[in-house]
CSV table of C-alpha atoms in Angstrom, one decimal:
chain,number,residue,atom,x,y,z
A,240,UNK,CA,-155.9,-115.2,31.6
A,241,UNK,CA,-157.2,-118.6,30.7
A,242,UNK,CA,-156.7,-121.3,33.4
A,243,UNK,CA,-156.7,-125.0,33.6
A,244,UNK,CA,-159.2,-126.0,36.3
A,245,UNK,CA,-158.8,-129.2,38.4
A,246,UNK,CA,-161.4,-130.7,40.8
A,247,UNK,CA,-161.4,-131.6,43.5
A,248,UNK,CA,-158.5,-129.9,45.1
A,249,UNK,CA,-158.2,-132.6,47.8
A,250,UNK,CA,-159.4,-136.2,47.7
A,251,UNK,CA,-159.0,-138.8,50.4
A,252,UNK,CA,-159.8,-142.4,49.3
A,253,UNK,CA,-159.4,-145.8,50.8
A,254,UNK,CA,-156.9,-148.2,49.3
A,255,UNK,CA,-158.5,-150.3,46.6
A,256,UNK,CA,-161.1,-147.7,45.7
A,257,UNK,CA,-161.4,-146.1,42.3
A,258,UNK,CA,-160.9,-142.4,41.9
A,259,UNK,CA,-161.5,-140.0,39.1
A,260,UNK,CA,-159.6,-136.8,38.9
A,261,UNK,CA,-161.1,-134.1,36.7
A,262,UNK,CA,-159.6,-131.3,34.7
A,263,UNK,CA,-161.0,-128.6,32.3
A,264,UNK,CA,-158.2,-127.6,30.0
A,265,UNK,CA,-158.0,-124.3,28.2
A,266,UNK,CA,-160.6,-124.3,25.5
A,267,UNK,CA,-158.5,-123.9,22.4
A,268,UNK,CA,-155.7,-126.2,23.5
A,269,UNK,CA,-155.0,-129.4,21.6
A,270,UNK,CA,-152.6,-131.4,23.9
A,271,UNK,CA,-153.4,-132.6,27.3
A,272,UNK,CA,-151.3,-134.1,30.0
A,273,UNK,CA,-151.3,-135.6,33.5
A,274,UNK,CA,-148.3,-135.3,35.8
A,275,UNK,CA,-147.8,-136.3,39.4
A,276,UNK,CA,-145.6,-135.1,42.2
A,277,UNK,CA,-145.1,-137.3,45.2
A,278,UNK,CA,-144.5,-135.2,48.3
A,279,UNK,CA,-141.1,-133.7,48.3
A,280,UNK,CA,-140.1,-135.1,44.9
A,281,UNK,CA,-140.0,-133.8,41.4
A,282,UNK,CA,-142.8,-133.6,38.9
A,283,UNK,CA,-143.2,-136.8,36.8
A,284,UNK,CA,-144.9,-137.2,33.5
A,285,UNK,CA,-147.7,-139.7,33.4
A,286,UNK,CA,-149.5,-139.4,30.0
A,287,UNK,CA,-150.1,-137.1,27.1
A,288,UNK,CA,-153.3,-137.1,25.0
A,289,UNK,CA,-153.9,-135.7,21.6
A,290,UNK,CA,-156.6,-136.1,19.0
A,291,UNK,CA,-158.6,-138.3,21.4
A,292,UNK,CA,-155.9,-140.8,22.0
A,293,UNK,CA,-152.9,-141.4,24.2
A,294,UNK,CA,-149.8,-140.0,22.4
A,295,UNK,CA,-147.3,-141.0,25.0
A,296,UNK,CA,-147.2,-142.5,28.4
A,297,UNK,CA,-144.6,-143.2,31.0
A,298,UNK,CA,-143.8,-146.5,32.8
A,299,UNK,CA,-145.7,-145.2,35.8
A,300,UNK,CA,-148.9,-145.2,33.7
A,301,UNK,CA,-149.8,-148.8,34.0
A,302,UNK,CA,-153.1,-150.7,33.6
A,303,UNK,CA,-154.4,-149.1,36.8
A,304,UNK,CA,-154.6,-145.8,35.1
A,305,UNK,CA,-156.8,-144.5,32.2
A,306,UNK,CA,-157.6,-141.1,30.7
A,307,UNK,CA,-160.6,-139.9,28.9
A,308,UNK,CA,-162.0,-136.8,27.3
A,309,UNK,CA,-165.6,-137.7,27.4
A,310,UNK,CA,-167.3,-134.5,26.3
A,311,UNK,CA,-164.8,-132.3,24.5
A,312,UNK,CA,-164.2,-130.1,27.5
A,313,UNK,CA,-163.3,-132.3,30.5
A,314,UNK,CA,-160.2,-134.5,30.7
A,315,UNK,CA,-160.2,-137.1,33.4
A,316,UNK,CA,-157.6,-139.4,35.0
A,317,UNK,CA,-159.0,-142.6,36.5
A,318,UNK,CA,-157.1,-144.8,38.9
A,319,UNK,CA,-158.9,-148.1,39.1
A,320,UNK,CA,-157.7,-149.6,42.4
A,321,UNK,CA,-155.7,-147.1,44.4
A,322,UNK,CA,-152.6,-148.1,46.3
A,323,UNK,CA,-150.9,-146.2,49.2
A,324,UNK,CA,-148.1,-145.2,46.8
A,325,UNK,CA,-150.6,-143.4,44.6
A,326,UNK,CA,-150.7,-140.7,47.2
A,327,UNK,CA,-149.4,-137.6,45.4
A,328,UNK,CA,-150.3,-134.3,43.9
A,329,UNK,CA,-151.7,-134.8,40.4
A,330,UNK,CA,-151.4,-132.0,37.9
A,331,UNK,CA,-153.3,-131.6,34.7
A,332,UNK,CA,-151.8,-129.5,31.9
A,333,UNK,CA,-152.7,-128.4,28.4
A,334,UNK,CA,-150.9,-126.7,25.6
A,335,UNK,CA,-151.6,-125.3,22.2
A,336,UNK,CA,-148.1,-125.1,21.0
A,337,UNK,CA,-145.0,-125.3,23.2
A,338,UNK,CA,-145.2,-124.6,26.9
A,339,UNK,CA,-148.0,-126.1,29.0
A,340,UNK,CA,-150.3,-124.4,31.4
A,341,UNK,CA,-150.7,-126.3,34.6
A,342,UNK,CA,-153.7,-126.6,36.9
A,343,UNK,CA,-153.5,-126.1,40.6
A,344,UNK,CA,-153.5,-129.8,41.2
A,345,UNK,CA,-155.5,-132.4,43.1
A,346,UNK,CA,-153.9,-133.7,46.2
A,347,UNK,CA,-154.8,-137.4,46.5
A,348,UNK,CA,-154.4,-139.2,49.8
A,349,UNK,CA,-154.8,-142.9,49.8
A,350,UNK,CA,-155.4,-144.4,53.3
B,286,UNK,CA,-134.7,-138.5,25.7
B,287,UNK,CA,-134.1,-135.4,27.6
B,288,UNK,CA,-132.9,-134.9,31.2
B,289,UNK,CA,-132.6,-131.9,33.4
B,290,UNK,CA,-130.1,-131.3,36.3
B,291,UNK,CA,-130.7,-128.5,38.8
B,292,UNK,CA,-127.4,-128.0,40.4
B,293,UNK,CA,-128.5,-126.6,43.7
B,294,UNK,CA,-131.2,-128.3,45.8
B,295,UNK,CA,-131.3,-125.3,48.2
B,296,UNK,CA,-130.4,-121.7,47.8
B,297,UNK,CA,-130.6,-119.4,50.8
B,298,UNK,CA,-130.2,-115.6,50.1
B,299,UNK,CA,-130.9,-112.4,51.9
B,300,UNK,CA,-133.6,-110.0,50.8
B,301,UNK,CA,-132.5,-107.6,48.0
B,302,UNK,CA,-129.5,-109.8,47.0
B,303,UNK,CA,-129.2,-111.2,43.5
B,304,UNK,CA,-129.8,-114.8,42.9
B,305,UNK,CA,-129.0,-117.4,40.2
B,306,UNK,CA,-130.6,-120.8,40.1
B,307,UNK,CA,-128.7,-123.2,37.8
B,308,UNK,CA,-130.1,-125.6,35.3
B,309,UNK,CA,-128.4,-127.9,32.8
B,310,UNK,CA,-130.1,-130.1,30.3
B,311,UNK,CA,-129.2,-132.9,27.9
B,312,UNK,CA,-130.9,-133.8,24.7
B,313,UNK,CA,-130.2,-135.3,21.4
B,314,UNK,CA,-132.7,-133.0,19.7
B,315,UNK,CA,-133.6,-129.3,19.8
B,316,UNK,CA,-135.5,-128.4,23.0
B,317,UNK,CA,-137.7,-125.9,24.5
B,318,UNK,CA,-136.8,-124.8,28.1
B,319,UNK,CA,-139.0,-123.6,30.9
B,320,UNK,CA,-138.9,-122.4,34.5
B,321,UNK,CA,-141.8,-122.9,36.8
B,322,UNK,CA,-142.4,-121.7,40.4
B,323,UNK,CA,-144.3,-123.6,43.0
B,324,UNK,CA,-145.4,-121.8,46.2
B,325,UNK,CA,-146.2,-124.0,49.2
B,326,UNK,CA,-149.3,-126.2,48.6
B,327,UNK,CA,-150.0,-124.6,45.3
B,328,UNK,CA,-149.7,-125.6,41.6
B,329,UNK,CA,-147.0,-124.8,39.0
B,330,UNK,CA,-146.8,-121.3,37.6
B,331,UNK,CA,-144.8,-120.6,34.4
B,332,UNK,CA,-142.1,-118.0,35.0
B,333,UNK,CA,-140.7,-117.9,31.5
B,334,UNK,CA,-139.9,-120.0,28.5
B,335,UNK,CA,-137.3,-120.3,25.7
B,336,UNK,CA,-138.6,-121.5,22.4
B,337,UNK,CA,-136.3,-119.7,19.9
B,338,UNK,CA,-134.8,-116.4,19.1
B,339,UNK,CA,-133.1,-114.2,21.7
B,340,UNK,CA,-131.2,-116.3,24.2
B,341,UNK,CA,-132.1,-113.9,27.0
B,342,UNK,CA,-135.7,-114.4,28.1
B,343,UNK,CA,-137.6,-112.2,30.5
B,344,UNK,CA,-140.4,-113.6,32.6
B,345,UNK,CA,-142.8,-112.6,35.3
B,346,UNK,CA,-141.8,-111.2,38.8
B,347,UNK,CA,-138.6,-109.7,37.5
B,348,UNK,CA,-137.0,-113.1,36.6
B,349,UNK,CA,-134.9,-113.7,33.5
B,350,UNK,CA,-133.0,-116.7,32.1
B,351,UNK,CA,-130.3,-117.1,29.5
B,352,UNK,CA,-130.2,-120.0,27.1
B,353,UNK,CA,-126.6,-121.2,26.4
B,354,UNK,CA,-126.6,-123.9,23.8
B,355,UNK,CA,-122.8,-124.6,24.0
B,356,UNK,CA,-123.0,-125.1,27.7
B,357,UNK,CA,-126.5,-126.7,27.6
B,358,UNK,CA,-127.6,-124.4,30.4
B,359,UNK,CA,-130.6,-122.3,31.2
B,360,UNK,CA,-129.9,-120.5,34.4
B,361,UNK,CA,-132.5,-118.4,36.1
B,362,UNK,CA,-131.6,-115.0,37.6
B,363,UNK,CA,-133.1,-112.1,39.5
B,364,UNK,CA,-131.1,-109.0,40.4
B,365,UNK,CA,-132.9,-108.4,43.7
B,366,UNK,CA,-135.1,-110.9,45.5
B,367,UNK,CA,-138.0,-110.4,47.9
B,368,UNK,CA,-139.3,-112.5,50.8
B,369,UNK,CA,-142.2,-113.4,48.6
B,370,UNK,CA,-139.9,-115.1,46.1
B,371,UNK,CA,-139.4,-117.9,48.6
B,372,UNK,CA,-140.7,-121.0,46.8
B,373,UNK,CA,-139.6,-124.1,44.9
B,374,UNK,CA,-138.3,-123.5,41.4
B,375,UNK,CA,-138.4,-126.2,38.7
B,376,UNK,CA,-136.5,-126.2,35.4
B,377,UNK,CA,-138.1,-128.2,32.6
B,378,UNK,CA,-137.3,-129.3,29.1
B,379,UNK,CA,-139.4,-130.5,26.2
B,380,UNK,CA,-138.5,-131.5,22.7
B,381,UNK,CA,-138.5,-128.7,20.2
B,382,UNK,CA,-141.7,-129.6,18.4
B,383,UNK,CA,-145.2,-128.2,18.7
B,384,UNK,CA,-145.9,-130.1,21.8
B,385,UNK,CA,-144.6,-132.8,24.0
B,386,UNK,CA,-144.2,-133.9,27.6
B,387,UNK,CA,-142.0,-131.9,29.9
B,388,UNK,CA,-139.2,-133.4,31.8
B,389,UNK,CA,-138.6,-131.7,35.1
B,390,UNK,CA,-135.5,-131.2,37.3
B,391,UNK,CA,-135.5,-132.1,41.0
B,392,UNK,CA,-136.3,-128.5,41.9
B,393,UNK,CA,-134.4,-125.8,43.8
B,394,UNK,CA,-135.7,-124.4,47.1
B,395,UNK,CA,-135.1,-120.7,47.2
B,396,UNK,CA,-135.3,-119.3,50.7
B,397,UNK,CA,-135.2,-115.5,51.0
B,398,UNK,CA,-134.2,-114.3,54.5
B,399,UNK,CA,-134.8,-110.8,55.9
């Protein structure tokens, strides 16, 4: 069964550093998403991406965040200057129609 | 805008007992509904989804859910649970179009005891 692949599975970074989280969505999917889950809390929507542009974003997705689909297969989330409160599990998801397939997540720890 | 309420934060049950995890939603438009399972330190796995048609939806691992439009509910059930069903379960809703963000509930921790 097709999978959404995320790398790395764990990332530790120092506060103020830039991080890039990488995702390879399912190849025929058209819609791409990033969500985050702070430890012990629910999954929160960050951003959706369609036709090479952001289609929707939440209030969490401020100027520190950006997304890109640089080569038609990868889908990245960049955090420009990480803060302690950015520590969370970040999930990539993709969909063709309704119902997203989620990746296994990247656990980001900001120290 | 949509919202999801999972009515129970924790559900402890004994092995081989039936279980129901409750989910209510609110939306001003038609919706799609989903249940995901998350095992410790792992990602989200889709259990089942309701898009249209039959209101009783069967998913993986013996789970099923029933969409009730009048009660705006989408409760998840399993007639006989196993120890391996111990996990966090999330109900989610998205607007009833081809694609869109999912809004998740707070989650229900299912603990199956021997």
